[in-house]
């Protein structure tokens, strides 16, 4: 049985989500307080976290950032208010996996939840993979560039893994979306750019050169000869 944690302070929304998710067979816990929710998320295992942004004591961004810093890779689906595009970008930068704009339909929520849980299991590589200076160990969820360990979120890990298993290929944004996000992903395809930027920020300083090359109008290529 999959376990979902809801961190949200809108009581009516939490009650509706709990009812709906329980009826779908999920085990649900919730907290309306940011700090308490964060503690729950760091102490117990969940398969997914539904995370509001504005919360008492600790906001959704801080929660997400702290969890990722700890190496907690539970998929996070952010619940954002309408028109908060900056919030969305920031949330993704801090390690959230996807977002939904309120108010959302329960059907859409369910499809996102299923795909995120499935992707977490599926989107990752299965065995230790090395190419150039890079080495990924999916069992331990550890990534190395030479001797140096790179701390990656689940999605960043999956993207780097995809590059490593398609050496020297140019990979389009569409391909990454199709392979690593849900086919029904309705959000902005530019989400890929956010992740590529994050990966570059982590990798480039180690190689002292741009590792992920942009092939204009086509896609990206991991440059291992830098
Ligand atoms: Ca709120």
PDB file of N, CA, C and O in Angstrom, residues 12-85:
ATOM      1  N   UNK A  12     -10.482  22.064   4.495  1.00  0.00           N
ATOM      2  CA  UNK A  12     -11.484  21.457   3.604  1.00  0.00           C
ATOM      3  C   UNK A  12     -10.778  20.654   2.504  1.00  0.00           C
ATOM      4  O   UNK A  12     -11.207  19.555   2.134  1.00  0.00           O
ATOM      5  N   UNK A  13      -9.676  21.206   1.996  1.00  0.00           N
ATOM      6  CA  UNK A  13      -8.928  20.521   0.941  1.00  0.00           C
ATOM      7  C   UNK A  13      -8.329  19.212   1.475  1.00  0.00           C
ATOM      8  O   UNK A  13      -8.407  18.166   0.834  1.00  0.00           O
ATOM      9  N   UNK A  14      -7.748  19.293   2.681  1.00  0.00           N
ATOM     10  CA  UNK A  14      -7.147  18.096   3.275  1.00  0.00           C
ATOM     11  C   UNK A  14      -8.202  17.005   3.465  1.00  0.00           C
ATOM     12  O   UNK A  14      -7.977  15.843   3.126  1.00  0.00           O
ATOM     13  N   UNK A  15      -9.361  17.406   3.970  1.00  0.00           N
ATOM     14  CA  UNK A  15     -10.429  16.422   4.211  1.00  0.00           C
ATOM     15  C   UNK A  15     -10.842  15.765   2.897  1.00  0.00           C
ATOM     16  O   UNK A  15     -10.985  14.540   2.824  1.00  0.00           O
ATOM     17  N   UNK A  16     -10.996  16.575   1.847  1.00  0.00           N
ATOM     18  CA  UNK A  16     -11.405  16.020   0.547  1.00  0.00           C
ATOM     19  C   UNK A  16     -10.327  15.095  -0.005  1.00  0.00           C
ATOM     20  O   UNK A  16     -10.614  14.014  -0.522  1.00  0.00           O
ATOM     21  N   UNK A  17      -9.065  15.514   0.122  1.00  0.00           N
ATOM     22  CA  UNK A  17      -7.963  14.697  -0.388  1.00  0.00           C
ATOM     23  C   UNK A  17      -7.881  13.366   0.360  1.00  0.00           C
ATOM     24  O   UNK A  17      -7.676  12.307  -0.235  1.00  0.00           O
ATOM     25  N   UNK A  18      -8.038  13.444   1.666  1.00  0.00           N
ATOM     26  CA  UNK A  18      -7.966  12.224   2.478  1.00  0.00           C
ATOM     27  C   UNK A  18      -9.049  11.242   2.060  1.00  0.00           C
ATOM     28  O   UNK A  18      -8.794  10.050   1.904  1.00  0.00           O
ATOM     29  N   UNK A  19     -10.268  11.760   1.925  1.00  0.00           N
ATOM     30  CA  UNK A  19     -11.381  10.901   1.507  1.00  0.00           C
ATOM     31  C   UNK A  19     -11.080  10.250   0.166  1.00  0.00           C
ATOM     32  O   UNK A  19     -11.163   9.037   0.017  1.00  0.00           O
ATOM     33  N   UNK A  20     -10.710  11.082  -0.802  1.00  0.00           N
ATOM     34  CA  UNK A  20     -10.488  10.578  -2.162  1.00  0.00           C
ATOM     35  C   UNK A  20      -9.342   9.582  -2.234  1.00  0.00           C
ATOM     36  O   UNK A  20      -9.456   8.514  -2.837  1.00  0.00           O
ATOM     37  N   UNK A  21      -8.232   9.928  -1.594  1.00  0.00           N
ATOM     38  CA  UNK A  21      -7.042   9.067  -1.679  1.00  0.00           C
ATOM     39  C   UNK A  21      -7.253   7.748  -0.929  1.00  0.00           C
ATOM     40  O   UNK A  21      -6.811   6.690  -1.393  1.00  0.00           O
ATOM     41  N   UNK A  22      -7.924   7.814   0.219  1.00  0.00           N
ATOM     42  CA  UNK A  22      -8.213   6.577   0.947  1.00  0.00           C
ATOM     43  C   UNK A  22      -9.092   5.671   0.099  1.00  0.00           C
ATOM     44  O   UNK A  22      -8.891   4.457   0.035  1.00  0.00           O
ATOM     45  N   UNK A  23     -10.076   6.270  -0.565  1.00  0.00           N
ATOM     46  CA  UNK A  23     -10.975   5.483  -1.416  1.00  0.00           C
ATOM     47  C   UNK A  23     -10.207   4.824  -2.558  1.00  0.00           C
ATOM     48  O   UNK A  23     -10.589   3.767  -3.052  1.00  0.00           O
ATOM     49  N   UNK A  24      -9.098   5.444  -2.984  1.00  0.00           N
ATOM     50  CA  UNK A  24      -8.270   4.870  -4.054  1.00  0.00           C
ATOM     51  C   UNK A  24      -7.280   3.842  -3.514  1.00  0.00           C
ATOM     52  O   UNK A  24      -6.464   3.312  -4.252  1.00  0.00           O
ATOM     53  N   UNK A  25      -7.318   3.624  -2.207  1.00  0.00           N
ATOM     54  CA  UNK A  25      -6.463   2.594  -1.635  1.00  0.00           C
ATOM     55  C   UNK A  25      -5.129   3.088  -1.102  1.00  0.00           C
ATOM     56  O   UNK A  25      -4.243   2.292  -0.817  1.00  0.00           O
ATOM     57  N   UNK A  26      -4.965   4.409  -0.982  1.00  0.00           N
ATOM     58  CA  UNK A  26      -3.718   4.927  -0.426  1.00  0.00           C
ATOM     59  C   UNK A  26      -3.854   5.098   1.084  1.00  0.00           C
ATOM     60  O   UNK A  26      -4.937   5.387   1.597  1.00  0.00           O
ATOM     61  N   UNK A  27      -2.722   4.945   1.748  1.00  0.00           N
ATOM     62  CA  UNK A  27      -2.667   5.244   3.171  1.00  0.00           C
ATOM     63  C   UNK A  27      -2.238   6.703   3.293  1.00  0.00           C
ATOM     64  O   UNK A  27      -1.232   7.106   2.713  1.00  0.00           O
ATOM     65  N   UNK A  28      -3.032   7.493   4.024  1.00  0.00           N
ATOM     66  CA  UNK A  28      -2.781   8.938   4.044  1.00  0.00           C
ATOM     67  C   UNK A  28      -2.516   9.447   5.460  1.00  0.00           C
ATOM     68  O   UNK A  28      -3.216   9.095   6.405  1.00  0.00           O
ATOM     69  N   UNK A  29      -1.460  10.259   5.583  1.00  0.00           N
ATOM     70  CA  UNK A  29      -1.246  11.016   6.818  1.00  0.00           C
ATOM     71  C   UNK A  29      -1.204  12.473   6.438  1.00  0.00           C
ATOM     72  O   UNK A  29      -0.835  12.815   5.306  1.00  0.00           O
ATOM     73  N   UNK A  30      -1.531  13.343   7.382  1.00  0.00           N
ATOM     74  CA  UNK A  30      -1.486  14.756   7.016  1.00  0.00           C
ATOM     75  C   UNK A  30      -1.028  15.612   8.181  1.00  0.00           C
ATOM     76  O   UNK A  30      -1.094  15.206   9.346  1.00  0.00           O
ATOM     77  N   UNK A  31      -0.556  16.797   7.822  1.00  0.00           N
ATOM     78  CA  UNK A  31      -0.221  17.788   8.824  1.00  0.00           C
ATOM     79  C   UNK A  31      -0.566  19.156   8.265  1.00  0.00           C
ATOM     80  O   UNK A  31      -0.374  19.422   7.074  1.00  0.00           O
ATOM     81  N   UNK A  32      -1.089  20.029   9.129  1.00  0.00           N
ATOM     82  CA  UNK A  32      -1.431  21.373   8.670  1.00  0.00           C
ATOM     83  C   UNK A  32      -0.360  22.371   9.097  1.00  0.00           C
ATOM     84  O   UNK A  32      -0.477  23.567   8.875  1.00  0.00           O
ATOM     85  N   UNK A  33       0.708  21.847   9.690  1.00  0.00           N
ATOM     86  CA  UNK A  33       1.784  22.712  10.174  1.00  0.00           C
ATOM     87  C   UNK A  33       3.086  22.332   9.454  1.00  0.00           C
ATOM     88  O   UNK A  33       3.442  21.156   9.379  1.00  0.00           O
ATOM     89  N   UNK A  34       3.775  23.343   8.929  1.00  0.00           N
ATOM     90  CA  UNK A  34       4.969  23.076   8.131  1.00  0.00           C
ATOM     91  C   UNK A  34       6.045  22.297   8.871  1.00  0.00           C
ATOM     92  O   UNK A  34       6.563  21.309   8.368  1.00  0.00           O
ATOM     93  N   UNK A  35       6.345  22.747  10.077  1.00  0.00           N
ATOM     94  CA  UNK A  35       7.439  22.094  10.804  1.00  0.00           C
ATOM     95  C   UNK A  35       7.089  20.656  11.172  1.00  0.00           C
ATOM     96  O   UNK A  35       7.894  19.736  11.021  1.00  0.00           O
ATOM     97  N   UNK A  36       5.839  20.488  11.621  1.00  0.00           N
ATOM     98  CA  UNK A  36       5.401  19.143  11.988  1.00  0.00           C
ATOM     99  C   UNK A  36       5.404  18.216  10.756  1.00  0.00           C
ATOM    100  O   UNK A  36       5.850  17.071  10.823  1.00  0.00           O
ATOM    101  N   UNK A  37       4.942  18.763   9.644  1.00  0.00           N
ATOM    102  CA  UNK A  37       4.931  17.990   8.396  1.00  0.00           C
ATOM    103  C   UNK A  37       6.334  17.594   7.989  1.00  0.00           C
ATOM    104  O   UNK A  37       6.591  16.464   7.568  1.00  0.00           O
ATOM    105  N   UNK A  38       7.258  18.546   8.121  1.00  0.00           N
ATOM    106  CA  UNK A  38       8.653  18.280   7.781  1.00  0.00           C
ATOM    107  C   UNK A  38       9.214  17.153   8.644  1.00  0.00           C
ATOM    108  O   UNK A  38       9.897  16.247   8.150  1.00  0.00           O
ATOM    109  N   UNK A  39       8.921  17.196   9.942  1.00  0.00           N
ATOM    110  CA  UNK A  39       9.421  16.159  10.849  1.00  0.00           C
ATOM    111  C   UNK A  39       8.838  14.794  10.478  1.00  0.00           C
ATOM    112  O   UNK A  39       9.559  13.787  10.443  1.00  0.00           O
ATOM    113  N   UNK A  40       7.545  14.775  10.166  1.00  0.00           N
ATOM    114  CA  UNK A  40       6.917  13.522   9.735  1.00  0.00           C
ATOM    115  C   UNK A  40       7.618  12.975   8.497  1.00  0.00           C
ATOM    116  O   UNK A  40       7.950  11.788   8.411  1.00  0.00           O
ATOM    117  N   UNK A  41       7.850  13.880   7.533  1.00  0.00           N
ATOM    118  CA  UNK A  41       8.460  13.469   6.263  1.00  0.00           C
ATOM    119  C   UNK A  41       9.878  12.960   6.474  1.00  0.00           C
ATOM    120  O   UNK A  41      10.341  12.071   5.757  1.00  0.00           O
ATOM    121  N   UNK A  42      10.590  13.522   7.444  1.00  0.00           N
ATOM    122  CA  UNK A  42      11.974  13.078   7.610  1.00  0.00           C
ATOM    123  C   UNK A  42      12.087  11.836   8.501  1.00  0.00           C
ATOM    124  O   UNK A  42      13.070  11.122   8.429  1.00  0.00           O
ATOM    125  N   UNK A  43      11.048  11.578   9.300  1.00  0.00           N
ATOM    126  CA  UNK A  43      11.151  10.434  10.207  1.00  0.00           C
ATOM    127  C   UNK A  43      10.518   9.161   9.663  1.00  0.00           C
ATOM    128  O   UNK A  43      10.899   8.059  10.035  1.00  0.00           O
ATOM    129  N   UNK A  44       9.506   9.317   8.804  1.00  0.00           N
ATOM    130  CA  UNK A  44       8.797   8.139   8.310  1.00  0.00           C
ATOM    131  C   UNK A  44       8.990   7.992   6.806  1.00  0.00           C
ATOM    132  O   UNK A  44       9.313   8.962   6.126  1.00  0.00           O
ATOM    133  N   UNK A  45       8.726   6.786   6.322  1.00  0.00           N
ATOM    134  CA  UNK A  45       8.800   6.595   4.875  1.00  0.00           C
ATOM    135  C   UNK A  45       7.454   6.881   4.217  1.00  0.00           C
ATOM    136  O   UNK A  45       6.422   6.366   4.634  1.00  0.00           O
ATOM    137  N   UNK A  46       7.472   7.718   3.188  1.00  0.00           N
ATOM    138  CA  UNK A  46       6.282   7.941   2.361  1.00  0.00           C
ATOM    139  C   UNK A  46       6.658   7.719   0.905  1.00  0.00           C
ATOM    140  O   UNK A  46       7.825   7.874   0.522  1.00  0.00           O
ATOM    141  N   UNK A  47       5.658   7.363   0.105  1.00  0.00           N
ATOM    142  CA  UNK A  47       5.923   7.174  -1.315  1.00  0.00           C
ATOM    143  C   UNK A  47       5.766   8.470  -2.087  1.00  0.00           C
ATOM    144  O   UNK A  47       6.254   8.590  -3.213  1.00  0.00           O
ATOM    145  N   UNK A  48       5.082   9.428  -1.458  1.00  0.00           N
ATOM    146  CA  UNK A  48       4.879  10.715  -2.125  1.00  0.00           C
ATOM    147  C   UNK A  48       4.426  11.755  -1.107  1.00  0.00           C
ATOM    148  O   UNK A  48       3.761  11.415  -0.128  1.00  0.00           O
ATOM    149  N   UNK A  49       4.824  13.006  -1.344  1.00  0.00           N
ATOM    150  CA  UNK A  49       4.381  14.100  -0.472  1.00  0.00           C
ATOM    151  C   UNK A  49       3.621  15.131  -1.301  1.00  0.00           C
ATOM    152  O   UNK A  49       4.117  15.576  -2.341  1.00  0.00           O
ATOM    153  N   UNK A  50       2.422  15.460  -0.867  1.00  0.00           N
ATOM    154  CA  UNK A  50       1.676  16.578  -1.452  1.00  0.00           C
ATOM    155  C   UNK A  50       1.987  17.784  -0.576  1.00  0.00           C
ATOM    156  O   UNK A  50       1.713  17.775   0.623  1.00  0.00           O
ATOM    157  N   UNK A  51       2.565  18.805  -1.176  1.00  0.00           N
ATOM    158  CA  UNK A  51       3.133  19.887  -0.373  1.00  0.00           C
ATOM    159  C   UNK A  51       2.575  21.248  -0.764  1.00  0.00           C
ATOM    160  O   UNK A  51       2.768  21.703  -1.899  1.00  0.00           O
ATOM    161  N   UNK A  52       1.914  21.876   0.159  1.00  0.00           N
ATOM    162  CA  UNK A  52       1.444  23.256  -0.014  1.00  0.00           C
ATOM    163  C   UNK A  52       2.654  24.187   0.151  1.00  0.00           C
ATOM    164  O   UNK A  52       3.692  23.791   0.677  1.00  0.00           O
ATOM    165  N   UNK A  53       2.522  25.425  -0.316  1.00  0.00           N
ATOM    166  CA  UNK A  53       3.660  26.353  -0.182  1.00  0.00           C
ATOM    167  C   UNK A  53       3.533  27.221   1.074  1.00  0.00           C
ATOM    168  O   UNK A  53       4.419  27.225   1.928  1.00  0.00           O
ATOM    169  N   UNK A  54       2.421  27.938   1.198  1.00  0.00           N
ATOM    170  CA  UNK A  54       2.272  28.800   2.380  1.00  0.00           C
ATOM    171  C   UNK A  54       1.726  27.992   3.548  1.00  0.00           C
ATOM    172  O   UNK A  54       0.578  27.549   3.531  1.00  0.00           O
ATOM    173  N   UNK A  55       2.569  27.792   4.537  1.00  0.00           N
ATOM    174  CA  UNK A  55       2.220  26.963   5.690  1.00  0.00           C
ATOM    175  C   UNK A  55       2.730  27.629   6.955  1.00  0.00           C
ATOM    176  O   UNK A  55       3.729  28.347   6.920  1.00  0.00           O
ATOM    177  N   UNK A  56       2.073  27.376   8.086  1.00  0.00           N
ATOM    178  CA  UNK A  56       2.591  27.926   9.332  1.00  0.00           C
ATOM    179  C   UNK A  56       3.943  27.305   9.721  1.00  0.00           C
ATOM    180  O   UNK A  56       4.167  26.122   9.479  1.00  0.00           O
ATOM    181  N   UNK A  57       4.815  28.143  10.245  1.00  0.00           N
ATOM    182  CA  UNK A  57       6.113  27.759  10.840  1.00  0.00           C
ATOM    183  C   UNK A  57       7.219  27.416   9.850  1.00  0.00           C
ATOM    184  O   UNK A  57       8.378  27.743  10.072  1.00  0.00           O
ATOM    185  N   UNK A  58       6.882  26.717   8.774  1.00  0.00           N
ATOM    186  CA  UNK A  58       7.935  26.361   7.805  1.00  0.00           C
ATOM    187  C   UNK A  58       7.228  26.237   6.471  1.00  0.00           C
ATOM    188  O   UNK A  58       6.217  25.527   6.370  1.00  0.00           O
ATOM    189  N   UNK A  59       7.696  26.936   5.430  1.00  0.00           N
ATOM    190  CA  UNK A  59       6.958  26.888   4.172  1.00  0.00           C
ATOM    191  C   UNK A  59       7.391  25.708   3.301  1.00  0.00           C
ATOM    192  O   UNK A  59       8.371  25.014   3.576  1.00  0.00           O
ATOM    193  N   UNK A  60       6.611  25.482   2.247  1.00  0.00           N
ATOM    194  CA  UNK A  60       6.835  24.327   1.381  1.00  0.00           C
ATOM    195  C   UNK A  60       8.223  24.308   0.748  1.00  0.00           C
ATOM    196  O   UNK A  60       8.834  23.258   0.593  1.00  0.00           O
ATOM    197  N   UNK A  61       8.740  25.483   0.385  1.00  0.00           N
ATOM    198  CA  UNK A  61      10.083  25.543  -0.206  1.00  0.00           C
ATOM    199  C   UNK A  61      11.135  25.055   0.780  1.00  0.00           C
ATOM    200  O   UNK A  61      12.029  24.287   0.444  1.00  0.00           O
ATOM    201  N   UNK A  62      11.007  25.565   2.015  1.00  0.00           N
ATOM    202  CA  UNK A  62      11.999  25.185   3.040  1.00  0.00           C
ATOM    203  C   UNK A  62      11.930  23.688   3.317  1.00  0.00           C
ATOM    204  O   UNK A  62      12.961  23.025   3.486  1.00  0.00           O
ATOM    205  N   UNK A  63      10.705  23.177   3.362  1.00  0.00           N
ATOM    206  CA  UNK A  63      10.535  21.745   3.625  1.00  0.00           C
ATOM    207  C   UNK A  63      11.220  20.933   2.533  1.00  0.00           C
ATOM    208  O   UNK A  63      12.008  20.025   2.794  1.00  0.00           O
ATOM    209  N   UNK A  64      10.922  21.302   1.291  1.00  0.00           N
ATOM    210  CA  UNK A  64      11.480  20.563   0.161  1.00  0.00           C
ATOM    211  C   UNK A  64      13.012  20.642   0.175  1.00  0.00           C
ATOM    212  O   UNK A  64      13.711  19.634   0.024  1.00  0.00           O
ATOM    213  N   UNK A  65      13.518  21.829   0.363  1.00  0.00           N
ATOM    214  CA  UNK A  65      14.968  22.032   0.352  1.00  0.00           C
ATOM    215  C   UNK A  65      15.651  21.216   1.458  1.00  0.00           C
ATOM    216  O   UNK A  65      16.669  20.558   1.229  1.00  0.00           O
ATOM    217  N   UNK A  66      15.068  21.265   2.661  1.00  0.00           N
ATOM    218  CA  UNK A  66      15.666  20.530   3.781  1.00  0.00           C
ATOM    219  C   UNK A  66      15.644  19.021   3.542  1.00  0.00           C
ATOM    220  O   UNK A  66      16.613  18.324   3.831  1.00  0.00           O
ATOM    221  N   UNK A  67      14.519  18.534   3.004  1.00  0.00           N
ATOM    222  CA  UNK A  67      14.431  17.093   2.741  1.00  0.00           C
ATOM    223  C   UNK A  67      15.502  16.670   1.743  1.00  0.00           C
ATOM    224  O   UNK A  67      16.183  15.662   1.919  1.00  0.00           O
ATOM    225  N   UNK A  68      15.664  17.444   0.687  1.00  0.00           N
ATOM    226  CA  UNK A  68      16.649  17.077  -0.335  1.00  0.00           C
ATOM    227  C   UNK A  68      18.061  17.159   0.228  1.00  0.00           C
ATOM    228  O   UNK A  68      18.915  16.345  -0.102  1.00  0.00           O
ATOM    229  N   UNK A  69      18.312  18.152   1.065  1.00  0.00           N
ATOM    230  CA  UNK A  69      19.641  18.279   1.691  1.00  0.00           C
ATOM    231  C   UNK A  69      19.980  17.045   2.504  1.00  0.00           C
ATOM    232  O   UNK A  69      21.131  16.643   2.596  1.00  0.00           O
ATOM    233  N   UNK A  70      18.941  16.473   3.117  1.00  0.00           N
ATOM    234  CA  UNK A  70      19.144  15.253   3.912  1.00  0.00           C
ATOM    235  C   UNK A  70      19.306  14.023   3.047  1.00  0.00           C
ATOM    236  O   UNK A  70      19.480  12.926   3.556  1.00  0.00           O
ATOM    237  N   UNK A  71      19.093  14.198   1.733  1.00  0.00           N
ATOM    238  CA  UNK A  71      19.155  13.037   0.846  1.00  0.00           C
ATOM    239  C   UNK A  71      17.826  12.300   0.750  1.00  0.00           C
ATOM    240  O   UNK A  71      17.756  11.206   0.227  1.00  0.00           O
ATOM    241  N   UNK A  72      16.763  12.921   1.272  1.00  0.00           N
ATOM    242  CA  UNK A  72      15.432  12.324   1.170  1.00  0.00           C
ATOM    243  C   UNK A  72      14.877  12.598  -0.229  1.00  0.00           C
ATOM    244  O   UNK A  72      14.702  13.733  -0.632  1.00  0.00           O
ATOM    245  N   UNK A  73      14.619  11.531  -0.977  1.00  0.00           N
ATOM    246  CA  UNK A  73      14.239  11.676  -2.383  1.00  0.00           C
ATOM    247  C   UNK A  73      12.779  11.350  -2.641  1.00  0.00           C
ATOM    248  O   UNK A  73      12.374  11.133  -3.775  1.00  0.00           O
ATOM    249  N   UNK A  74      11.963  11.307  -1.581  1.00  0.00           N
ATOM    250  CA  UNK A  74      10.534  11.069  -1.761  1.00  0.00           C
ATOM    251  C   UNK A  74       9.982  12.066  -2.792  1.00  0.00           C
ATOM    252  O   UNK A  74      10.243  13.262  -2.674  1.00  0.00           O
ATOM    253  N   UNK A  75       9.244  11.569  -3.802  1.00  0.00           N
ATOM    254  CA  UNK A  75       8.698  12.510  -4.780  1.00  0.00           C
ATOM    255  C   UNK A  75       7.806  13.558  -4.119  1.00  0.00           C
ATOM    256  O   UNK A  75       7.009  13.226  -3.241  1.00  0.00           O
ATOM    257  N   UNK A  76       7.989  14.807  -4.530  1.00  0.00           N
ATOM    258  CA  UNK A  76       7.204  15.905  -3.976  1.00  0.00           C
ATOM    259  C   UNK A  76       6.358  16.526  -5.088  1.00  0.00           C
ATOM    260  O   UNK A  76       6.880  16.936  -6.120  1.00  0.00           O
ATOM    261  N   UNK A  77       5.054  16.553  -4.863  1.00  0.00           N
ATOM    262  CA  UNK A  77       4.136  17.220  -5.779  1.00  0.00           C
ATOM    263  C   UNK A  77       3.671  18.489  -5.080  1.00  0.00           C
ATOM    264  O   UNK A  77       2.998  18.434  -4.050  1.00  0.00           O
ATOM    265  N   UNK A  78       4.074  19.643  -5.626  1.00  0.00           N
ATOM    266  CA  UNK A  78       3.739  20.911  -4.976  1.00  0.00           C
ATOM    267  C   UNK A  78       2.358  21.373  -5.383  1.00  0.00           C
ATOM    268  O   UNK A  78       1.966  21.249  -6.543  1.00  0.00           O
ATOM    269  N   UNK A  79       1.629  21.905  -4.420  1.00  0.00           N
ATOM    270  CA  UNK A  79       0.313  22.464  -4.682  1.00  0.00           C
ATOM    271  C   UNK A  79       0.464  23.976  -4.642  1.00  0.00           C
ATOM    272  O   UNK A  79       0.771  24.534  -3.586  1.00  0.00           O
ATOM    273  N   UNK A  80       0.319  24.622  -5.782  1.00  0.00           N
ATOM    274  CA  UNK A  80       0.590  26.056  -5.820  1.00  0.00           C
ATOM    275  C   UNK A  80      -0.670  26.842  -6.143  1.00  0.00           C
ATOM    276  O   UNK A  80      -1.630  26.303  -6.670  1.00  0.00           O
ATOM    277  N   UNK A  81      -0.631  28.119  -5.803  1.00  0.00           N
ATOM    278  CA  UNK A  81      -1.770  28.978  -6.120  1.00  0.00           C
ATOM    279  C   UNK A  81      -1.669  29.428  -7.572  1.00  0.00           C
ATOM    280  O   UNK A  81      -0.597  29.402  -8.170  1.00  0.00           O
ATOM    281  N   UNK A  82      -2.793  29.816  -8.124  1.00  0.00           N
ATOM    282  CA  UNK A  82      -2.844  30.230  -9.518  1.00  0.00           C
ATOM    283  C   UNK A  82      -1.911  31.407  -9.796  1.00  0.00           C
ATOM    284  O   UNK A  82      -1.813  32.323  -9.003  1.00  0.00           O
ATOM    285  N   UNK A  83      -1.240  31.341 -10.930  1.00  0.00           N
ATOM    286  CA  UNK A  83      -0.434  32.469 -11.373  1.00  0.00           C
ATOM    287  C   UNK A  83       0.917  32.601 -10.693  1.00  0.00           C
ATOM    288  O   UNK A  83       1.648  33.548 -10.939  1.00  0.00           O
ATOM    289  N   UNK A  84       1.262  31.625  -9.875  1.00  0.00           N
ATOM    290  CA  UNK A  84       2.541  31.713  -9.167  1.00  0.00           C
ATOM    291  C   UNK A  84       3.654  31.037  -9.942  1.00  0.00           C
ATOM    292  O   UNK A  84       4.237  30.058  -9.493  1.00  0.00           O
ATOM    293  N   UNK A  85       3.969  31.592 -11.127  1.00  0.00           N
ATOM    294  CA  UNK A  85       4.975  30.928 -11.953  1.00  0.00           C
ATOM    295  C   UNK A  85       6.347  30.932 -11.305  1.00  0.00           C
ATOM    296  O   UNK A  85       7.122  30.007 -11.447  1.00  0.00           O
TER     297      UNK A  85
END
